[in-house]
Amino acid sequence: MLSQSCIYGIQTCIYLSLPQQLGKKVRVSSIAESLGISPTFLSKIVFTLVQGGVLCSTRGANGGVWLAKELSEIQTLDIIKVIDGPKLFKDCLLGFSGCNDKKPCPFHQQWGQERIRLMAMFQESTLDKIAQKVNDLDLRIQM
Amino acid sequence: MLSQSCIYGIQTCIYLSLPQQLGKKVRVSSIAESLGISPTFLSKIVFTLVQGGVLCSTRGANGGVWLAKELSEIQTLDIIKVIDGPKLFKDCLLGFSGCNDKKPCPFHQQWGQERIRLMAMFQESTLDKIAQKVNDLDLRIQM
DNA sequence: TAGATAAAAGACTATTTTATCTTAAATTAT
DNA sequence: ATAATTTAAGATAAAATAGTCTTTTATCTA
């Protein structure tokens, strides 16, 4: 469904949305430690998110990364598109390159509907709503 | 979403469901040629489906493979579970191993609902319905 | 200005997935 | 029986994904 890199990217953005981190510059190494991810691997994913306009970063002492926009303006869908690309929401489920509305594969219609629902789920899941949910339920970000 | 092997497996089963092939023993090599897949790669996927009870096979001259059950008794979900396993319908979307109803991740509730819809789609898509659809619309199985 | 810090970049390794090539085993037909 | 055929099996290769290690570059602080 989502690549491991994408999962780490979403986890990172959720982590940066929590009150403890929000508005601060956070070191990639401390994110990696909190989430139990390899620091250098995460730094590549973070850089992808920086290039994609989801995060900002600065180097050097007291450097770190932070969310590039307001929580309400970052959708989970943005993160997925930056890391995994749009293929999940574009490609034919059965891999037929010629599949389209006029020449649909057997799943075209139904998968089209489900895909819209999935996209809506990821669009509506903005970081403010996710952070709220995490706090309300006292969730821990943990593997 | 689905692995390439799983896509090939589903394509193969659909191919075997069409009137031209139904009830016959079909050589893997001719399936592979029709679908544009590497014959030896497909033969491994086919063997997985044989072991999983979806297909039957016999070796030797005039050998080949065929569907192990009635079209109405083979769900796309069966094929997916045999090839990709149940992880799509079990694992936490965000990769949290401790995610469950009592300690849900931020997507647990919504993803749970979408996952049920996806499972239903793959359950309801039995090979008879798919074959019917392919014939009604004069679809070609083509890449 | 110098040293410390932390992201960026590059080279490298490991694992999984996808795919190919060759050989073995089973079945049929002659 | 023997030869031809076809799946099964095994070894190998290529590509994508996941992950590590080292060096470079930018930034802050003393």
mmCIF file of C-alpha atoms (C1' of nucleotides) in Angstrom:
data_model
loop_
_atom_site.group_PDB
_atom_site.id
_atom_site.type_symbol
_atom_site.label_atom_id
_atom_site.label_comp_id
_atom_site.label_asym_id
_atom_site.label_seq_id
_atom_site.Cartn_x
_atom_site.Cartn_y
_atom_site.Cartn_z
ATOM 1 C CA MET A 1 0.000 0.000 0.000
ATOM 2 C CA LEU A 2 2.475 2.643 1.185
ATOM 3 C CA SER A 3 6.239 2.200 0.904
ATOM 4 C CA GLN A 4 8.299 1.994 4.085
ATOM 5 C CA SER A 5 9.868 5.351 3.202
ATOM 6 C CA CYS A 6 6.410 6.870 2.915
ATOM 7 C CA ILE A 7 5.355 5.454 6.264
ATOM 8 C CA TYR A 8 8.459 6.945 7.885
ATOM 9 C CA GLY A 9 7.718 10.275 6.197
ATOM 10 C CA ILE A 10 4.170 10.362 7.529
ATOM 11 C CA GLN A 11 5.336 9.329 11.009
ATOM 12 C CA THR A 12 7.899 12.149 10.929
ATOM 13 C CA CYS A 13 5.324 14.770 9.977
ATOM 14 C CA ILE A 14 2.940 13.577 12.681
ATOM 15 C CA TYR A 15 5.771 13.720 15.205
ATOM 16 C CA LEU A 16 6.558 17.313 14.186
ATOM 17 C CA SER A 17 2.862 18.192 14.573
ATOM 18 C CA LEU A 18 2.690 17.283 18.249
ATOM 19 C CA PRO A 19 2.672 20.164 20.767
ATOM 20 C CA GLN A 20 6.089 19.207 22.118
ATOM 21 C CA GLN A 21 7.737 19.723 18.729
ATOM 22 C CA LEU A 22 5.436 22.185 16.977
ATOM 23 C CA GLY A 23 7.116 25.477 16.076
ATOM 24 C CA LYS A 24 10.555 24.197 16.976
ATOM 25 C CA LYS A 25 13.488 23.157 14.866
ATOM 26 C CA VAL A 26 13.982 19.465 15.514
ATOM 27 C CA ARG A 27 17.111 17.484 14.690
ATOM 28 C CA VAL A 28 16.627 14.539 12.328
ATOM 29 C CA SER A 29 18.672 12.416 14.732
ATOM 30 C CA SER A 30 16.212 13.040 17.545
ATOM 31 C CA ILE A 31 13.224 12.286 15.301
ATOM 32 C CA ALA A 32 14.925 9.078 14.217
ATOM 33 C CA GLU A 33 15.620 8.105 17.802
ATOM 34 C CA SER A 34 12.043 8.798 18.897
ATOM 35 C CA LEU A 35 10.586 6.800 16.026
ATOM 36 C CA GLY A 36 13.188 4.028 16.044
ATOM 37 C CA ILE A 37 14.405 4.680 12.509
ATOM 38 C CA SER A 38 17.950 4.759 11.131
ATOM 39 C CA PRO A 39 19.047 8.448 11.278
ATOM 40 C CA THR A 40 20.823 8.534 7.917
ATOM 41 C CA PHE A 41 17.993 6.744 6.178
ATOM 42 C CA LEU A 42 15.473 9.144 7.656
ATOM 43 C CA SER A 43 17.618 12.105 6.624
ATOM 44 C CA LYS A 44 17.117 11.137 2.980
ATOM 45 C CA ILE A 45 13.376 10.869 3.397
ATOM 46 C CA VAL A 46 13.338 14.195 5.218
ATOM 47 C CA PHE A 47 15.304 15.783 2.396
ATOM 48 C CA THR A 48 12.737 14.475 -0.100
ATOM 49 C CA LEU A 49 10.054 16.182 1.983
ATOM 50 C CA VAL A 50 12.099 19.390 2.050
ATOM 51 C CA GLN A 51 12.394 19.341 -1.728
ATOM 52 C CA GLY A 52 8.673 18.584 -1.966
ATOM 53 C CA GLY A 53 7.769 21.640 0.081
ATOM 54 C CA VAL A 54 6.407 19.763 3.085
ATOM 55 C CA LEU A 55 9.309 20.480 5.442
ATOM 56 C CA CYS A 56 11.898 23.225 5.829
ATOM 57 C CA SER A 57 15.401 22.693 7.117
ATOM 58 C CA THR A 58 18.514 24.539 8.167
ATOM 59 C CA ARG A 59 22.003 23.207 8.721
ATOM 60 C CA GLY A 60 24.562 23.809 11.392
ATOM 61 C CA ALA A 61 24.485 24.171 15.151
ATOM 62 C CA ASN A 62 20.923 24.569 16.371
ATOM 63 C CA GLY A 63 19.806 23.408 12.947
ATOM 64 C CA GLY A 64 16.963 21.049 12.262
ATOM 65 C CA VAL A 65 13.726 20.588 10.365
ATOM 66 C CA TRP A 66 10.184 21.894 10.769
ATOM 67 C CA LEU A 67 6.856 21.843 8.973
ATOM 68 C CA ALA A 68 6.756 24.206 6.005
ATOM 69 C CA LYS A 69 3.083 25.127 6.391
ATOM 70 C CA GLU A 70 0.295 25.378 8.928
ATOM 71 C CA LEU A 71 -0.903 22.009 10.215
ATOM 72 C CA SER A 72 -4.268 22.512 8.542
ATOM 73 C CA GLU A 73 -2.562 23.077 5.197
ATOM 74 C CA ILE A 74 -0.621 19.816 5.095
ATOM 75 C CA GLN A 75 -2.587 16.780 3.934
ATOM 76 C CA THR A 76 -1.334 13.243 4.332
ATOM 77 C CA LEU A 77 -1.932 13.011 0.586
ATOM 78 C CA ASP A 78 0.773 15.671 0.046
ATOM 79 C CA ILE A 79 3.287 13.527 1.905
ATOM 80 C CA ILE A 80 2.340 10.395 -0.033
ATOM 81 C CA LYS A 81 2.599 12.163 -3.373
ATOM 82 C CA VAL A 82 5.999 13.623 -2.555
ATOM 83 C CA ILE A 83 7.492 10.296 -1.456
ATOM 84 C CA ASP A 84 5.632 7.562 -3.377
ATOM 85 C CA GLY A 85 4.384 9.666 -6.270
ATOM 86 C CA PRO A 86 0.846 9.605 -7.660
ATOM 87 C CA LYS A 87 0.870 6.026 -8.953
ATOM 88 C CA LEU A 88 -1.436 4.672 -6.218
ATOM 89 C CA PHE A 89 -4.118 7.093 -7.367
ATOM 90 C CA LYS A 90 -3.508 6.815 -11.089
ATOM 91 C CA ASP A 91 -2.451 3.333 -12.186
ATOM 92 C CA CYS A 92 -4.795 0.565 -13.259
ATOM 93 C CA LEU A 93 -5.290 -1.958 -10.461
ATOM 94 C CA LEU A 94 -4.564 -4.843 -12.838
ATOM 95 C CA GLY A 95 -1.599 -3.148 -14.482
ATOM 96 C CA PHE A 96 -3.199 -2.708 -17.883
ATOM 97 C CA SER A 97 -1.657 0.380 -19.426
ATOM 98 C CA GLY A 98 -4.516 0.717 -21.898
ATOM 99 C CA CYS A 99 -7.182 0.762 -19.186
ATOM 100 C CA ASN A 100 -9.424 3.826 -19.264
ATOM 101 C CA ASP A 101 -13.098 4.848 -19.121
ATOM 102 C CA LYS A 102 -13.736 3.756 -22.691
ATOM 103 C CA LYS A 103 -11.810 0.498 -22.414
ATOM 104 C CA PRO A 104 -12.047 -0.364 -18.731
ATOM 105 C CA CYS A 105 -10.482 -3.357 -17.048
ATOM 106 C CA PRO A 106 -12.883 -5.450 -14.927
ATOM 107 C CA PHE A 107 -12.015 -3.437 -11.810
ATOM 108 C CA HIS A 108 -11.925 -0.006 -13.400
ATOM 109 C CA GLN A 109 -15.308 1.188 -12.177
ATOM 110 C CA GLN A 110 -15.178 -0.176 -8.648
ATOM 111 C CA TRP A 111 -11.525 0.626 -8.066
ATOM 112 C CA GLY A 112 -12.189 4.146 -9.327
ATOM 113 C CA GLN A 113 -14.748 4.595 -6.562
ATOM 114 C CA GLU A 114 -12.566 3.097 -3.859
ATOM 115 C CA ARG A 115 -9.615 5.146 -5.006
ATOM 116 C CA ILE A 116 -11.659 8.326 -4.642
ATOM 117 C CA ARG A 117 -12.539 7.300 -1.090
ATOM 118 C CA LEU A 118 -8.907 6.590 -0.294
ATOM 119 C CA MET A 119 -7.824 9.927 -1.729
ATOM 120 C CA ALA A 120 -10.513 11.678 0.287
ATOM 121 C CA MET A 121 -9.297 9.946 3.427
ATOM 122 C CA PHE A 122 -5.747 11.135 2.833
ATOM 123 C CA GLN A 123 -6.901 14.624 1.841
ATOM 124 C CA GLU A 124 -9.116 15.085 4.885
ATOM 125 C CA SER A 125 -6.364 13.807 7.159
ATOM 126 C CA THR A 126 -4.568 17.100 7.638
ATOM 127 C CA LEU A 127 -1.877 17.246 10.271
ATOM 128 C CA ASP A 128 -3.992 19.344 12.655
ATOM 129 C CA LYS A 129 -6.697 16.688 12.729
ATOM 130 C CA ILE A 130 -4.187 13.906 13.165
ATOM 131 C CA ALA A 131 -2.353 15.713 15.961
ATOM 132 C CA GLN A 132 -5.679 16.393 17.685
ATOM 133 C CA LYS A 133 -6.570 12.737 17.446
ATOM 134 C CA VAL A 134 -3.219 11.659 18.844
ATOM 135 C CA ASN A 135 -3.641 13.970 21.834
ATOM 136 C CA ASP A 136 -7.288 13.129 22.473
ATOM 137 C CA LEU A 137 -6.550 9.449 22.565
ATOM 138 C CA ASP A 138 -3.215 9.847 24.314
ATOM 139 C CA LEU A 139 -1.611 7.872 21.533
ATOM 140 C CA ARG A 140 2.045 7.152 21.533
ATOM 141 C CA ILE A 141 3.988 7.197 18.315
ATOM 142 C CA GLN A 142 5.642 3.878 18.725
ATOM 143 C CA MET A 143 6.582 0.837 16.721
ATOM 144 C CA MET B 1 -1.204 -1.903 -3.771
ATOM 145 C CA LEU B 2 -0.850 -5.324 -5.404
ATOM 146 C CA SER B 3 2.521 -6.860 -6.275
ATOM 147 C CA GLN B 4 3.393 -7.463 -9.904
ATOM 148 C CA SER B 5 3.241 -11.208 -9.250
ATOM 149 C CA CYS B 6 -0.251 -10.821 -7.847
ATOM 150 C CA ILE B 7 -1.355 -8.784 -10.866
ATOM 151 C CA TYR B 8 -0.043 -11.517 -13.177
ATOM 152 C CA GLY B 9 -1.827 -14.128 -11.084
ATOM 153 C CA ILE B 10 -5.156 -12.329 -11.332
ATOM 154 C CA GLN B 11 -4.687 -11.768 -15.069
ATOM 155 C CA THR B 12 -3.985 -15.465 -15.500
ATOM 156 C CA CYS B 13 -7.110 -16.519 -13.644
ATOM 157 C CA ILE B 14 -9.235 -14.085 -15.649
ATOM 158 C CA TYR B 15 -7.728 -15.445 -18.838
ATOM 159 C CA LEU B 16 -8.586 -18.990 -17.812
ATOM 160 C CA SER B 17 -12.160 -17.866 -17.054
ATOM 161 C CA LEU B 18 -12.894 -16.721 -20.583
ATOM 162 C CA PRO B 19 -15.078 -19.011 -22.738
ATOM 163 C CA GLN B 20 -12.181 -19.776 -25.099
ATOM 164 C CA GLN B 21 -10.130 -21.327 -22.290
ATOM 165 C CA LEU B 22 -12.737 -22.423 -19.750
ATOM 166 C CA GLY B 23 -12.745 -26.157 -19.123
ATOM 167 C CA LYS B 24 -9.555 -26.734 -21.066
ATOM 168 C CA LYS B 25 -6.029 -27.467 -20.006
ATOM 169 C CA VAL B 26 -3.959 -24.467 -21.056
ATOM 170 C CA ARG B 27 -0.180 -24.380 -21.331
ATOM 171 C CA VAL B 28 1.578 -21.785 -19.174
ATOM 172 C CA SER B 29 3.589 -20.791 -22.214
ATOM 173 C CA SER B 30 0.476 -19.859 -24.149
ATOM 174 C CA ILE B 31 -0.950 -17.907 -21.206
ATOM 175 C CA ALA B 32 2.353 -16.078 -20.914
ATOM 176 C CA GLU B 33 2.373 -15.298 -24.607
ATOM 177 C CA SER B 34 -1.218 -14.026 -24.566
ATOM 178 C CA LEU B 35 -0.566 -11.790 -21.571
ATOM 179 C CA GLY B 36 2.943 -10.709 -22.556
ATOM 180 C CA ILE B 37 4.605 -12.163 -19.481
ATOM 181 C CA SER B 38 7.858 -14.106 -19.170
ATOM 182 C CA PRO B 39 6.877 -17.811 -19.344
ATOM 183 C CA THR B 40 9.252 -19.047 -16.637
ATOM 184 C CA PHE B 41 8.311 -16.213 -14.301
ATOM 185 C CA LEU B 42 4.643 -16.932 -14.817
ATOM 186 C CA SER B 43 5.201 -20.624 -14.230
ATOM 187 C CA LYS B 44 6.334 -19.856 -10.676
ATOM 188 C CA ILE B 45 3.309 -17.704 -10.006
ATOM 189 C CA VAL B 46 1.081 -20.414 -11.460
ATOM 190 C CA PHE B 47 2.719 -22.972 -9.217
ATOM 191 C CA THR B 48 1.998 -20.769 -6.198
ATOM 192 C CA LEU B 49 -1.639 -20.723 -7.275
ATOM 193 C CA VAL B 50 -1.591 -24.519 -7.666
ATOM 194 C CA GLN B 51 -0.233 -24.901 -4.147
ATOM 195 C CA GLY B 52 -2.825 -22.419 -2.931
ATOM 196 C CA GLY B 53 -5.680 -24.451 -4.377
ATOM 197 C CA VAL B 54 -6.735 -21.914 -6.991
ATOM 198 C CA LEU B 55 -5.398 -23.802 -10.001
ATOM 199 C CA CYS B 56 -4.743 -27.430 -10.909
ATOM 200 C CA SER B 57 -1.971 -28.604 -13.187
ATOM 201 C CA THR B 58 -0.620 -31.665 -14.920
ATOM 202 C CA ARG B 59 2.736 -32.201 -16.566
ATOM 203 C CA GLY B 60 3.774 -33.752 -19.813
ATOM 204 C CA ALA B 61 2.531 -33.678 -23.360
ATOM 205 C CA ASN B 62 -0.975 -32.225 -23.508
ATOM 206 C CA GLY B 63 -0.402 -30.960 -19.978
ATOM 207 C CA GLY B 64 -1.369 -27.551 -18.696
ATOM 208 C CA VAL B 65 -3.250 -25.719 -15.984
ATOM 209 C CA TRP B 66 -6.923 -25.021 -15.241
ATOM 210 C CA LEU B 67 -9.079 -23.463 -12.573
ATOM 211 C CA ALA B 68 -9.505 -25.683 -9.530
ATOM 212 C CA LYS B 69 -13.073 -24.603 -8.753
ATOM 213 C CA GLU B 70 -16.213 -23.216 -10.341
ATOM 214 C CA LEU B 71 -15.868 -19.616 -11.500
ATOM 215 C CA SER B 72 -18.382 -18.495 -8.896
ATOM 216 C CA GLU B 73 -16.322 -20.106 -6.154
ATOM 217 C CA ILE B 74 -13.073 -18.274 -6.863
ATOM 218 C CA GLN B 75 -12.825 -14.773 -5.442
ATOM 219 C CA THR B 76 -10.144 -12.313 -6.452
ATOM 220 C CA LEU B 77 -9.438 -12.104 -2.734
ATOM 221 C CA ASP B 78 -8.413 -15.786 -2.785
ATOM 222 C CA ILE B 79 -5.821 -15.070 -5.461
ATOM 223 C CA ILE B 80 -4.466 -12.045 -3.587
ATOM 224 C CA LYS B 81 -4.178 -13.962 -0.320
ATOM 225 C CA VAL B 82 -2.364 -16.861 -1.971
ATOM 226 C CA ILE B 83 0.200 -14.652 -3.716
ATOM 227 C CA ASP B 84 0.603 -11.524 -1.569
ATOM 228 C CA GLY B 85 -0.625 -12.934 1.718
ATOM 229 C CA PRO B 86 -3.075 -11.224 4.052
ATOM 230 C CA LYS B 87 -0.891 -8.260 5.003
ATOM 231 C CA LEU B 88 -2.881 -5.728 2.952
ATOM 232 C CA PHE B 89 -5.942 -6.560 5.007
ATOM 233 C CA LYS B 90 -4.212 -6.901 8.359
ATOM 234 C CA ASP B 91 -1.271 -4.538 8.811
ATOM 235 C CA CYS B 92 -1.470 -1.060 10.305
ATOM 236 C CA LEU B 93 -1.394 1.572 7.569
ATOM 237 C CA LEU B 94 1.327 3.513 9.389
ATOM 238 C CA GLY B 95 3.372 0.440 10.242
ATOM 239 C CA PHE B 96 2.826 0.597 14.003
ATOM 240 C CA SER B 97 2.988 -2.954 15.259
ATOM 241 C CA GLY B 98 1.195 -2.038 18.462
ATOM 242 C CA CYS B 99 -1.775 -0.523 16.639
ATOM 243 C CA ASN B 100 -5.126 -2.030 17.616
ATOM 244 C CA ASP B 101 -8.668 -1.072 18.607
ATOM 245 C CA LYS B 102 -7.619 -0.121 22.129
ATOM 246 C CA LYS B 103 -4.495 1.757 21.057
ATOM 247 C CA PRO B 104 -5.312 2.910 17.534
ATOM 248 C CA CYS B 105 -3.031 4.854 15.230
ATOM 249 C CA PRO B 106 -4.542 8.034 13.746
ATOM 250 C CA PHE B 107 -5.754 6.134 10.683
ATOM 251 C CA HIS B 108 -6.950 2.993 12.439
ATOM 252 C CA GLN B 109 -10.669 3.787 12.372
ATOM 253 C CA GLN B 110 -10.891 5.166 8.825
ATOM 254 C CA TRP B 111 -8.488 2.675 7.276
ATOM 255 C CA GLY B 112 -10.429 -0.093 8.972
ATOM 256 C CA GLN B 113 -13.548 1.019 7.112
ATOM 257 C CA GLU B 114 -11.806 1.427 3.771
ATOM 258 C CA ARG B 115 -10.105 -1.926 4.173
ATOM 259 C CA ILE B 116 -13.483 -3.599 4.699
ATOM 260 C CA ARG B 117 -14.744 -1.996 1.478
ATOM 261 C CA LEU B 118 -11.643 -3.150 -0.407
ATOM 262 C CA MET B 119 -12.014 -6.674 0.933
ATOM 263 C CA ALA B 120 -15.675 -6.657 -0.064
ATOM 264 C CA MET B 121 -14.725 -5.537 -3.563
ATOM 265 C CA PHE B 122 -12.257 -8.402 -3.919
ATOM 266 C CA GLN B 123 -14.665 -10.901 -2.359
ATOM 267 C CA GLU B 124 -17.567 -9.946 -4.594
ATOM 268 C CA SER B 125 -15.342 -10.052 -7.661
ATOM 269 C CA THR B 126 -15.668 -13.744 -8.379
ATOM 270 C CA LEU B 127 -14.305 -15.014 -11.654
ATOM 271 C CA ASP B 128 -17.755 -15.565 -13.167
ATOM 272 C CA LYS B 129 -18.660 -11.918 -12.656
ATOM 273 C CA ILE B 130 -15.324 -10.746 -14.014
ATOM 274 C CA ALA B 131 -15.541 -13.002 -17.068
ATOM 275 C CA GLN B 132 -19.074 -11.785 -17.719
ATOM 276 C CA LYS B 133 -17.888 -8.198 -17.527
ATOM 277 C CA VAL B 134 -15.004 -8.828 -19.893
ATOM 278 C CA ASN B 135 -17.312 -10.381 -22.480
ATOM 279 C CA ASP B 136 -20.098 -7.808 -22.136
ATOM 280 C CA LEU B 137 -17.732 -4.968 -22.796
ATOM 281 C CA ASP B 138 -15.610 -6.809 -25.335
ATOM 282 C CA LEU B 139 -12.545 -6.001 -23.281
ATOM 283 C CA ARG B 140 -9.199 -7.216 -24.369
ATOM 284 C CA ILE B 141 -6.743 -8.540 -21.861
ATOM 285 C CA GLN B 142 -3.818 -6.516 -23.004
ATOM 286 C CA MET B 143 -0.973 -4.519 -21.577
ATOM 287 C "C1'" DT C 1 37.884 33.608 13.046
ATOM 288 C "C1'" DA C 2 37.770 28.802 14.707
ATOM 289 C "C1'" DG C 3 35.441 24.989 16.231
ATOM 290 C "C1'" DA C 4 31.345 22.496 16.846
ATOM 291 C "C1'" DT C 5 27.077 21.048 14.980
ATOM 292 C "C1'" DA C 6 23.716 19.211 11.856
ATOM 293 C "C1'" DA C 7 21.783 18.703 7.202
ATOM 294 C "C1'" DA C 8 23.230 17.351 2.419
ATOM 295 C "C1'" DA C 9 25.562 14.357 -0.591
ATOM 296 C "C1'" DG C 10 27.884 10.322 -2.207
ATOM 297 C "C1'" DA C 11 29.497 5.714 -2.075
ATOM 298 C "C1'" DC C 12 28.478 1.465 -0.586
ATOM 299 C "C1'" DT C 13 25.793 -2.817 1.365
ATOM 300 C "C1'" DA C 14 21.726 -5.748 2.091
ATOM 301 C "C1'" DT C 15 17.260 -7.414 1.091
ATOM 302 C "C1'" DT C 16 13.273 -8.105 -1.628
ATOM 303 C "C1'" DT C 17 11.068 -8.310 -5.914
ATOM 304 C "C1'" DT C 18 11.182 -9.325 -10.609
ATOM 305 C "C1'" DA C 19 12.979 -11.953 -14.176
ATOM 306 C "C1'" DT C 20 15.978 -15.367 -16.875
ATOM 307 C "C1'" DC C 21 18.278 -19.671 -17.889
ATOM 308 C "C1'" DT C 22 19.088 -24.460 -17.217
ATOM 309 C "C1'" DT C 23 18.022 -29.000 -15.521
ATOM 310 C "C1'" DA C 24 14.882 -32.475 -13.535
ATOM 311 C "C1'" DA C 25 10.602 -34.951 -13.179
ATOM 312 C "C1'" DA C 26 6.205 -36.383 -14.780
ATOM 313 C "C1'" DT C 27 2.904 -37.415 -18.429
ATOM 314 C "C1'" DT C 28 1.387 -38.406 -23.025
ATOM 315 C "C1'" DA C 29 1.626 -40.246 -27.598
ATOM 316 C "C1'" DT C 30 3.752 -43.031 -30.902
ATOM 317 C "C1'" DA D 1 9.874 -48.594 -24.344
ATOM 318 C "C1'" DT D 2 11.099 -44.260 -26.266
ATOM 319 C "C1'" DA D 3 10.803 -39.662 -27.600
ATOM 320 C "C1'" DA D 4 8.418 -35.441 -27.187
ATOM 321 C "C1'" DT D 5 6.171 -32.333 -24.253
ATOM 322 C "C1'" DT D 6 5.209 -29.602 -20.275
ATOM 323 C "C1'" DT D 7 5.239 -28.446 -15.363
ATOM 324 C "C1'" DA D 8 8.498 -28.275 -11.340
ATOM 325 C "C1'" DA D 9 12.743 -26.945 -9.414
ATOM 326 C "C1'" DG D 10 17.154 -24.753 -8.880
ATOM 327 C "C1'" DA D 11 20.635 -21.546 -9.795
ATOM 328 C "C1'" DT D 12 21.591 -17.116 -11.313
ATOM 329 C "C1'" DA D 13 20.898 -12.150 -12.727
ATOM 330 C "C1'" DA D 14 18.825 -7.551 -12.749
ATOM 331 C "C1'" DA D 15 16.238 -3.921 -10.666
ATOM 332 C "C1'" DA D 16 14.014 -1.656 -6.950
ATOM 333 C "C1'" DT D 17 13.736 -0.784 -2.203
ATOM 334 C "C1'" DA D 18 15.727 -0.370 2.265
ATOM 335 C "C1'" DG D 19 19.507 0.742 5.025
ATOM 336 C "C1'" DT D 20 24.620 2.003 6.424
ATOM 337 C "C1'" DC D 21 28.858 4.583 6.464
ATOM 338 C "C1'" DT D 22 31.744 8.438 5.255
ATOM 339 C "C1'" DT D 23 32.615 12.998 3.522
ATOM 340 C "C1'" DT D 24 31.118 17.629 2.407
ATOM 341 C "C1'" DT D 25 28.748 21.924 3.116
ATOM 342 C "C1'" DA D 26 26.277 25.302 5.606
ATOM 343 C "C1'" DT D 27 25.262 27.545 9.972
ATOM 344 C "C1'" DC D 28 25.614 28.845 14.614
ATOM 345 C "C1'" DT D 29 28.270 29.923 18.801
ATOM 346 C "C1'" DA D 30 32.102 31.003 21.455
#
